PDB file of C-alpha atoms in Angstrom:
ATOM      1  CA  GLY A   1     -18.429   1.554  -0.728  1.00  0.00           C
ATOM      2  CA  GLU A   2     -16.151   3.696  -2.832  1.00  0.00           C
ATOM      3  CA  ASN A   3     -12.457   3.442  -2.088  1.00  0.00           C
ATOM      4  CA  VAL A   4      -9.616   5.530  -3.466  1.00  0.00           C
ATOM      5  CA  GLU A   5      -6.012   4.364  -3.361  1.00  0.00           C
ATOM      6  CA  GLN A   6      -3.155   6.779  -3.961  1.00  0.00           C
ATOM      7  CA  HIS A   7       0.512   6.078  -4.744  1.00  0.00           C
ATOM      8  CA  PRO A   8       3.216   6.788  -3.919  1.00  0.00           C
ATOM      9  CA  SER A   9       2.956   8.062  -0.361  1.00  0.00           C
ATOM     10  CA  THR A  10       6.162  10.044  -0.827  1.00  0.00           C
ATOM     11  CA  LEU A  11       7.749  11.231  -4.050  1.00  0.00           C
ATOM     12  CA  SER A  12      11.072  12.998  -4.331  1.00  0.00           C
ATOM     13  CA  VAL A  13      12.089  14.507  -7.668  1.00  0.00           C
ATOM     14  CA  GLN A  14      14.830  16.800  -8.875  1.00  0.00           C
ATOM     15  CA  GLU A  15      13.807  20.372  -9.607  1.00  0.00           C
ATOM     16  CA  GLY A  16      12.880  20.656 -13.270  1.00  0.00           C
ATOM     17  CA  ASP A  17      11.895  17.003 -13.620  1.00  0.00           C
ATOM     18  CA  SER A  18       8.334  15.713 -13.890  1.00  0.00           C
ATOM     19  CA  ALA A  19       6.267  14.181 -11.100  1.00  0.00           C
ATOM     20  CA  VAL A  20       3.433  11.700 -11.503  1.00  0.00           C
ATOM     21  CA  ILE A  21       0.969  10.684  -8.796  1.00  0.00           C
ATOM     22  CA  LYS A  22      -1.527   7.899  -9.421  1.00  0.00           C
ATOM     23  CA  CYS A  23      -4.903   7.045  -7.951  1.00  0.00           C
ATOM     24  CA  THR A  24      -7.316   4.179  -8.462  1.00  0.00           C
ATOM     25  CA  TYR A  25     -10.966   4.070  -7.524  1.00  0.00           C
ATOM     26  CA  SER A  26     -13.298   1.179  -6.932  1.00  0.00           C
ATOM     27  CA  ASP A  27     -16.760   2.358  -7.965  1.00  0.00           C
ATOM     28  CA  SER A  28     -17.227   2.593 -11.710  1.00  0.00           C
ATOM     29  CA  ALA A  29     -20.061   5.079 -11.146  1.00  0.00           C
ATOM     30  CA  SER A  30     -17.570   7.725  -9.951  1.00  0.00           C
ATOM     31  CA  ASN A  31     -17.785  10.711 -12.243  1.00  0.00           C
ATOM     32  CA  TYR A  32     -15.762  13.554 -10.750  1.00  0.00           C
ATOM     33  CA  PHE A  33     -12.065  13.506  -9.844  1.00  0.00           C
ATOM     34  CA  PRO A  34     -10.424  16.563  -8.248  1.00  0.00           C
ATOM     35  CA  TRP A  35      -6.852  17.025  -7.121  1.00  0.00           C
ATOM     36  CA  TYR A  36      -5.925  19.166  -4.134  1.00  0.00           C
ATOM     37  CA  LYS A  37      -2.613  20.593  -2.965  1.00  0.00           C
ATOM     38  CA  GLN A  38      -2.109  21.115   0.744  1.00  0.00           C
ATOM     39  CA  GLU A  39       0.766  23.081   2.183  1.00  0.00           C
ATOM     40  CA  LEU A  40       1.773  22.702   5.798  1.00  0.00           C
ATOM     41  CA  GLY A  41      -0.717  24.270   8.187  1.00  0.00           C
ATOM     42  CA  LYS A  42      -3.150  25.259   5.423  1.00  0.00           C
ATOM     43  CA  GLY A  43      -6.361  23.948   3.949  1.00  0.00           C
ATOM     44  CA  PRO A  44      -6.396  21.969   0.688  1.00  0.00           C
ATOM     45  CA  GLN A  45      -6.405  24.007  -2.501  1.00  0.00           C
ATOM     46  CA  LEU A  46      -8.135  22.736  -5.631  1.00  0.00           C
ATOM     47  CA  ILE A  47      -5.560  22.665  -8.432  1.00  0.00           C
ATOM     48  CA  ILE A  48      -7.282  20.724 -11.183  1.00  0.00           C
ATOM     49  CA  ASP A  49     -10.237  18.427 -11.702  1.00  0.00           C
ATOM     50  CA  ILE A  50     -11.629  16.173 -14.381  1.00  0.00           C
ATOM     51  CA  ARG A  51     -15.029  14.724 -15.127  1.00  0.00           C
ATOM     52  CA  SER A  52     -15.732  11.267 -16.475  1.00  0.00           C
ATOM     53  CA  ASN A  53     -16.605  12.464 -19.947  1.00  0.00           C
ATOM     54  CA  VAL A  54     -13.069  13.779 -20.458  1.00  0.00           C
ATOM     55  CA  GLY A  55      -9.851  11.774 -20.791  1.00  0.00           C
ATOM     56  CA  GLU A  56      -7.295  14.489 -20.165  1.00  0.00           C
ATOM     57  CA  LYS A  57      -7.159  18.052 -18.947  1.00  0.00           C
ATOM     58  CA  LYS A  58      -4.220  20.420 -18.784  1.00  0.00           C
ATOM     59  CA  ASP A  59      -3.557  23.704 -17.021  1.00  0.00           C
ATOM     60  CA  GLN A  60      -0.077  25.069 -17.644  1.00  0.00           C
ATOM     61  CA  ARG A  61       2.379  22.704 -15.888  1.00  0.00           C
ATOM     62  CA  ILE A  62      -0.344  20.536 -14.406  1.00  0.00           C
ATOM     63  CA  ALA A  63      -2.316  17.839 -16.193  1.00  0.00           C
ATOM     64  CA  VAL A  64      -4.698  15.097 -15.154  1.00  0.00           C
ATOM     65  CA  THR A  65      -5.493  11.943 -17.118  1.00  0.00           C
ATOM     66  CA  LEU A  66      -8.415   9.609 -16.583  1.00  0.00           C
ATOM     67  CA  ASN A  67      -8.754   5.995 -17.675  1.00  0.00           C
ATOM     68  CA  LYS A  68     -12.310   4.924 -16.934  1.00  0.00           C
ATOM     69  CA  THR A  69     -11.802   1.376 -18.125  1.00  0.00           C
ATOM     70  CA  ALA A  70      -8.951   0.801 -15.718  1.00  0.00           C
ATOM     71  CA  LYS A  71     -10.522   3.068 -13.090  1.00  0.00           C
ATOM     72  CA  HIS A  72      -7.478   5.136 -12.490  1.00  0.00           C
ATOM     73  CA  PHE A  73      -6.470   8.760 -12.828  1.00  0.00           C
ATOM     74  CA  SER A  74      -3.136  10.514 -12.553  1.00  0.00           C
ATOM     75  CA  LEU A  75      -1.697  13.922 -11.803  1.00  0.00           C
ATOM     76  CA  HIS A  76       1.256  15.075 -13.868  1.00  0.00           C
ATOM     77  CA  ILE A  77       3.409  18.043 -12.906  1.00  0.00           C
ATOM     78  CA  THR A  78       6.068  19.093 -15.399  1.00  0.00           C
ATOM     79  CA  GLU A  79       9.104  21.346 -14.878  1.00  0.00           C
ATOM     80  CA  THR A  80       8.746  21.027 -11.124  1.00  0.00           C
ATOM     81  CA  GLN A  81       9.689  23.960  -8.927  1.00  0.00           C
ATOM     82  CA  PRO A  82      10.439  24.240  -5.182  1.00  0.00           C
ATOM     83  CA  GLU A  83       6.995  25.740  -4.564  1.00  0.00           C
ATOM     84  CA  ASP A  84       5.426  22.529  -5.844  1.00  0.00           C
ATOM     85  CA  SER A  85       6.577  20.829  -2.636  1.00  0.00           C
ATOM     86  CA  ALA A  86       3.405  19.938  -0.711  1.00  0.00           C
ATOM     87  CA  VAL A  87       1.024  17.083  -0.006  1.00  0.00           C
ATOM     88  CA  TYR A  88      -1.271  16.233  -2.895  1.00  0.00           C
ATOM     89  CA  PHE A  89      -4.617  14.501  -2.466  1.00  0.00           C
ATOM     90  CA  CYS A  90      -6.773  12.863  -5.096  1.00  0.00           C
ATOM     91  CA  ALA A  91     -10.473  12.311  -4.590  1.00  0.00           C
ATOM     92  CA  ALA A  92     -13.451  10.764  -6.307  1.00  0.00           C
ATOM     93  CA  SER A  93     -17.138  11.429  -6.138  1.00  0.00           C
ATOM     94  CA  ILE A  94     -20.316   9.697  -7.239  1.00  0.00           C
ATOM     95  CA  ARG A  95     -23.379  11.368  -5.910  1.00  0.00           C
ATOM     96  CA  SER A  96     -22.224  14.919  -5.759  1.00  0.00           C
ATOM     97  CA  ASN A  97     -19.165  16.975  -6.581  1.00  0.00           C
ATOM     98  CA  TYR A  98     -19.109  17.968  -2.945  1.00  0.00           C
ATOM     99  CA  GLN A  99     -19.083  14.587  -1.252  1.00  0.00           C
ATOM    100  CA  LEU A 100     -15.633  13.244  -1.886  1.00  0.00           C
ATOM    101  CA  ILE A 101     -13.791  10.024  -1.100  1.00  0.00           C
ATOM    102  CA  TRP A 102     -10.149  10.904  -0.462  1.00  0.00           C
ATOM    103  CA  GLY A 103      -6.874   9.252  -1.250  1.00  0.00           C
ATOM    104  CA  ALA A 104      -4.275   8.985   1.506  1.00  0.00           C
ATOM    105  CA  GLY A 105      -2.107  11.748   0.076  1.00  0.00           C
ATOM    106  CA  THR A 106       1.331  12.010  -1.525  1.00  0.00           C
ATOM    107  CA  LYS A 107       4.097  14.099  -0.062  1.00  0.00           C
ATOM    108  CA  LEU A 108       5.950  15.637  -2.992  1.00  0.00           C
ATOM    109  CA  ILE A 109       9.491  16.820  -2.310  1.00  0.00           C
ATOM    110  CA  ILE A 110      11.295  18.889  -4.920  1.00  0.00           C
ATOM    111  CA  LYS A 111      15.055  18.669  -4.514  1.00  0.00           C
ATOM    112  CA  PRO A 112      16.997  21.800  -5.554  1.00  0.00           C
TER     113      PRO A 112
ATOM    114  CA  GLY B   1     -12.026  29.880  -7.427  1.00  0.00           C
ATOM    115  CA  ALA B   2     -14.501  30.567  -4.665  1.00  0.00           C
ATOM    116  CA  VAL B   3     -13.230  31.813  -1.308  1.00  0.00           C
ATOM    117  CA  VAL B   4     -13.928  30.160   2.021  1.00  0.00           C
ATOM    118  CA  SER B   5     -12.799  32.083   5.083  1.00  0.00           C
ATOM    119  CA  GLN B   6     -12.154  30.191   8.318  1.00  0.00           C
ATOM    120  CA  HIS B   7     -11.392  31.666  11.742  1.00  0.00           C
ATOM    121  CA  PRO B   8      -9.509  31.417  13.932  1.00  0.00           C
ATOM    122  CA  SER B   9      -6.461  29.912  12.261  1.00  0.00           C
ATOM    123  CA  TRP B  10      -5.228  28.587  15.565  1.00  0.00           C
ATOM    124  CA  VAL B  11      -6.530  28.421  19.111  1.00  0.00           C
ATOM    125  CA  ILE B  12      -5.197  27.175  22.426  1.00  0.00           C
ATOM    126  CA  CYS B  13      -7.676  26.442  25.182  1.00  0.00           C
ATOM    127  CA  LYS B  14      -7.873  24.802  28.567  1.00  0.00           C
ATOM    128  CA  SER B  15      -9.422  21.397  29.014  1.00  0.00           C
ATOM    129  CA  GLY B  16     -13.142  21.635  29.707  1.00  0.00           C
ATOM    130  CA  THR B  17     -13.742  24.857  27.810  1.00  0.00           C
ATOM    131  CA  SER B  18     -15.588  25.262  24.515  1.00  0.00           C
ATOM    132  CA  VAL B  19     -14.202  26.588  21.269  1.00  0.00           C
ATOM    133  CA  LYS B  20     -16.108  27.972  18.289  1.00  0.00           C
ATOM    134  CA  ILE B  21     -14.749  27.896  14.736  1.00  0.00           C
ATOM    135  CA  GLU B  22     -16.370  29.971  12.003  1.00  0.00           C
ATOM    136  CA  CYS B  23     -16.509  29.206   8.310  1.00  0.00           C
ATOM    137  CA  ARG B  24     -17.773  31.746   5.783  1.00  0.00           C
ATOM    138  CA  SER B  25     -18.276  31.538   2.046  1.00  0.00           C
ATOM    139  CA  LEU B  26     -17.263  34.995   0.843  1.00  0.00           C
ATOM    140  CA  ASP B  27     -18.304  35.089  -2.795  1.00  0.00           C
ATOM    141  CA  PHE B  28     -20.867  32.332  -3.123  1.00  0.00           C
ATOM    142  CA  GLN B  29     -23.781  30.861  -1.257  1.00  0.00           C
ATOM    143  CA  ALA B  30     -23.242  27.424   0.218  1.00  0.00           C
ATOM    144  CA  THR B  31     -26.360  25.467   1.048  1.00  0.00           C
ATOM    145  CA  THR B  32     -24.065  22.667   2.141  1.00  0.00           C
ATOM    146  CA  MET B  33     -20.793  22.969   3.995  1.00  0.00           C
ATOM    147  CA  PHE B  34     -18.546  20.233   5.320  1.00  0.00           C
ATOM    148  CA  TRP B  35     -16.385  19.919   8.402  1.00  0.00           C
ATOM    149  CA  TYR B  36     -13.246  17.807   8.341  1.00  0.00           C
ATOM    150  CA  ARG B  37     -10.681  16.781  10.888  1.00  0.00           C
ATOM    151  CA  GLN B  38      -7.097  16.021   9.969  1.00  0.00           C
ATOM    152  CA  PHE B  39      -4.398  14.398  12.067  1.00  0.00           C
ATOM    153  CA  PRO B  40      -0.717  14.944  11.248  1.00  0.00           C
ATOM    154  CA  LYS B  41       0.410  13.196   8.069  1.00  0.00           C
ATOM    155  CA  GLN B  42      -3.044  11.803   7.424  1.00  0.00           C
ATOM    156  CA  SER B  43      -5.840  12.395   4.974  1.00  0.00           C
ATOM    157  CA  LEU B  44      -8.980  14.387   5.651  1.00  0.00           C
ATOM    158  CA  MET B  45     -11.665  12.746   7.740  1.00  0.00           C
ATOM    159  CA  LEU B  46     -15.203  13.970   7.163  1.00  0.00           C
ATOM    160  CA  MET B  47     -16.914  14.763  10.452  1.00  0.00           C
ATOM    161  CA  ALA B  48     -20.259  16.151   9.375  1.00  0.00           C
ATOM    162  CA  THR B  49     -22.271  17.731   6.613  1.00  0.00           C
ATOM    163  CA  SER B  50     -23.817  21.050   7.516  1.00  0.00           C
ATOM    164  CA  ASN B  51     -27.078  21.951   5.813  1.00  0.00           C
ATOM    165  CA  GLU B  52     -28.402  25.499   5.879  1.00  0.00           C
ATOM    166  CA  GLY B  53     -31.499  25.767   8.013  1.00  0.00           C
ATOM    167  CA  SER B  54     -31.530  22.153   9.156  1.00  0.00           C
ATOM    168  CA  LYS B  55     -29.657  19.756  11.378  1.00  0.00           C
ATOM    169  CA  ALA B  56     -26.206  18.596  10.459  1.00  0.00           C
ATOM    170  CA  THR B  57     -25.558  15.039   9.352  1.00  0.00           C
ATOM    171  CA  TYR B  58     -22.761  13.444  11.337  1.00  0.00           C
ATOM    172  CA  GLU B  59     -20.458  10.657  10.204  1.00  0.00           C
ATOM    173  CA  GLN B  60     -20.351   7.443  12.150  1.00  0.00           C
ATOM    174  CA  GLY B  61     -18.317   7.762  15.314  1.00  0.00           C
ATOM    175  CA  VAL B  62     -18.561  11.551  15.550  1.00  0.00           C
ATOM    176  CA  GLU B  63     -20.329  12.744  18.707  1.00  0.00           C
ATOM    177  CA  LYS B  64     -22.962  15.297  17.715  1.00  0.00           C
ATOM    178  CA  ASP B  65     -23.262  16.613  21.272  1.00  0.00           C
ATOM    179  CA  LYS B  66     -19.554  17.278  21.417  1.00  0.00           C
ATOM    180  CA  PHE B  67     -19.167  18.833  17.982  1.00  0.00           C
ATOM    181  CA  LEU B  68     -22.057  21.245  17.601  1.00  0.00           C
ATOM    182  CA  ILE B  69     -22.662  22.525  14.093  1.00  0.00           C
ATOM    183  CA  ASN B  70     -24.824  25.478  13.187  1.00  0.00           C
ATOM    184  CA  HIS B  71     -25.532  26.607   9.631  1.00  0.00           C
ATOM    185  CA  ALA B  72     -27.795  29.574  10.165  1.00  0.00           C
ATOM    186  CA  SER B  73     -27.264  31.267   6.823  1.00  0.00           C
ATOM    187  CA  LEU B  74     -26.105  30.479   3.304  1.00  0.00           C
ATOM    188  CA  THR B  75     -22.700  31.981   4.023  1.00  0.00           C
ATOM    189  CA  LEU B  76     -21.907  30.933   7.581  1.00  0.00           C
ATOM    190  CA  SER B  77     -21.407  27.627   9.345  1.00  0.00           C
ATOM    191  CA  THR B  78     -19.920  27.216  12.809  1.00  0.00           C
ATOM    192  CA  LEU B  79     -18.375  24.273  14.628  1.00  0.00           C
ATOM    193  CA  THR B  80     -18.284  24.368  18.410  1.00  0.00           C
ATOM    194  CA  VAL B  81     -16.094  21.871  20.217  1.00  0.00           C
ATOM    195  CA  THR B  82     -17.749  21.569  23.612  1.00  0.00           C
ATOM    196  CA  SER B  83     -15.908  20.617  26.792  1.00  0.00           C
ATOM    197  CA  ALA B  84     -12.701  20.178  24.849  1.00  0.00           C
ATOM    198  CA  HIS B  85     -10.136  17.626  25.953  1.00  0.00           C
ATOM    199  CA  PRO B  86      -6.530  17.049  24.828  1.00  0.00           C
ATOM    200  CA  GLU B  87      -7.655  14.265  22.478  1.00  0.00           C
ATOM    201  CA  ASP B  88      -9.707  16.855  20.575  1.00  0.00           C
ATOM    202  CA  SER B  89      -6.501  18.606  19.579  1.00  0.00           C
ATOM    203  CA  SER B  90      -6.374  18.483  15.807  1.00  0.00           C
ATOM    204  CA  PHE B  91      -6.539  20.467  12.584  1.00  0.00           C
ATOM    205  CA  TYR B  92     -10.146  21.271  11.678  1.00  0.00           C
ATOM    206  CA  ILE B  93     -11.053  22.349   8.156  1.00  0.00           C
ATOM    207  CA  CYS B  94     -14.335  23.508   6.661  1.00  0.00           C
ATOM    208  CA  SER B  95     -15.356  23.458   3.031  1.00  0.00           C
ATOM    209  CA  GLY B  96     -18.170  24.732   0.899  1.00  0.00           C
ATOM    210  CA  GLY B  97     -19.472  23.856  -2.537  1.00  0.00           C
ATOM    211  CA  GLY B  98     -19.624  26.447  -5.289  1.00  0.00           C
ATOM    212  CA  ASN B  99     -19.815  26.156  -9.079  1.00  0.00           C
ATOM    213  CA  GLU B 100     -19.839  22.374  -8.745  1.00  0.00           C
ATOM    214  CA  LYS B 101     -16.462  22.421  -7.012  1.00  0.00           C
ATOM    215  CA  LEU B 102     -15.468  22.066  -3.357  1.00  0.00           C
ATOM    216  CA  PHE B 103     -13.382  24.826  -1.782  1.00  0.00           C
ATOM    217  CA  PHE B 104     -11.674  24.719   1.581  1.00  0.00           C
ATOM    218  CA  GLY B 105     -10.995  27.146   4.359  1.00  0.00           C
ATOM    219  CA  SER B 106      -7.474  27.657   5.659  1.00  0.00           C
ATOM    220  CA  GLY B 107      -8.029  25.394   8.645  1.00  0.00           C
ATOM    221  CA  THR B 108      -7.948  25.815  12.426  1.00  0.00           C
ATOM    222  CA  GLN B 109      -5.268  24.235  14.567  1.00  0.00           C
ATOM    223  CA  LEU B 110      -6.821  23.454  17.945  1.00  0.00           C
ATOM    224  CA  SER B 111      -4.589  22.685  20.902  1.00  0.00           C
ATOM    225  CA  VAL B 112      -6.266  21.683  24.146  1.00  0.00           C
ATOM    226  CA  LEU B 113      -4.058  21.871  27.232  1.00  0.00           C
TER     227      LEU B 113
END
């Protein structure tokens, strides 16, 4: 079945620097790749997503890139701020945008 | 994005009692909603898929008689943890699909004493 691997498990960056989180997926039929941000004690919040017919998508300080050949996708956060500190999850889907296979999560720590 | 409202946000109950968690889609209709369980510092674990007007589909290893799911309308799904025990203590999260995207509720922290 589909498997999604996410790295690193923890990422600490200086405020203002960029952060990159990477995910790989196993099933080449995967066609939808969302990223979620989860703060402590809250549900995941969709921050950006990309579909397999697009290579890159950007929304202000957040961008996602997709390499279908290599079967990996990445989240890029530029000019990081303290409020970016959270756990970030990647996911992939084949059959439906609603049935997701999740990565293990990355705890992002922004150092002041 | 679409809004999913989940209540209560936290609940403490005695062992052996039942707890009901509600999940509502506020600005869209969700024919399918999902219930997840999350342990500390871990990823989300899908428990079941809730289909409006029909029986829920449970993931392997999830006891359907213990975790009762009802999806009576297009905007409401409920999860009832029956005869709760301390090992059921966890963070439960619901989600609903809207506009081809999946949106999550704020989660319910269940503590069983």
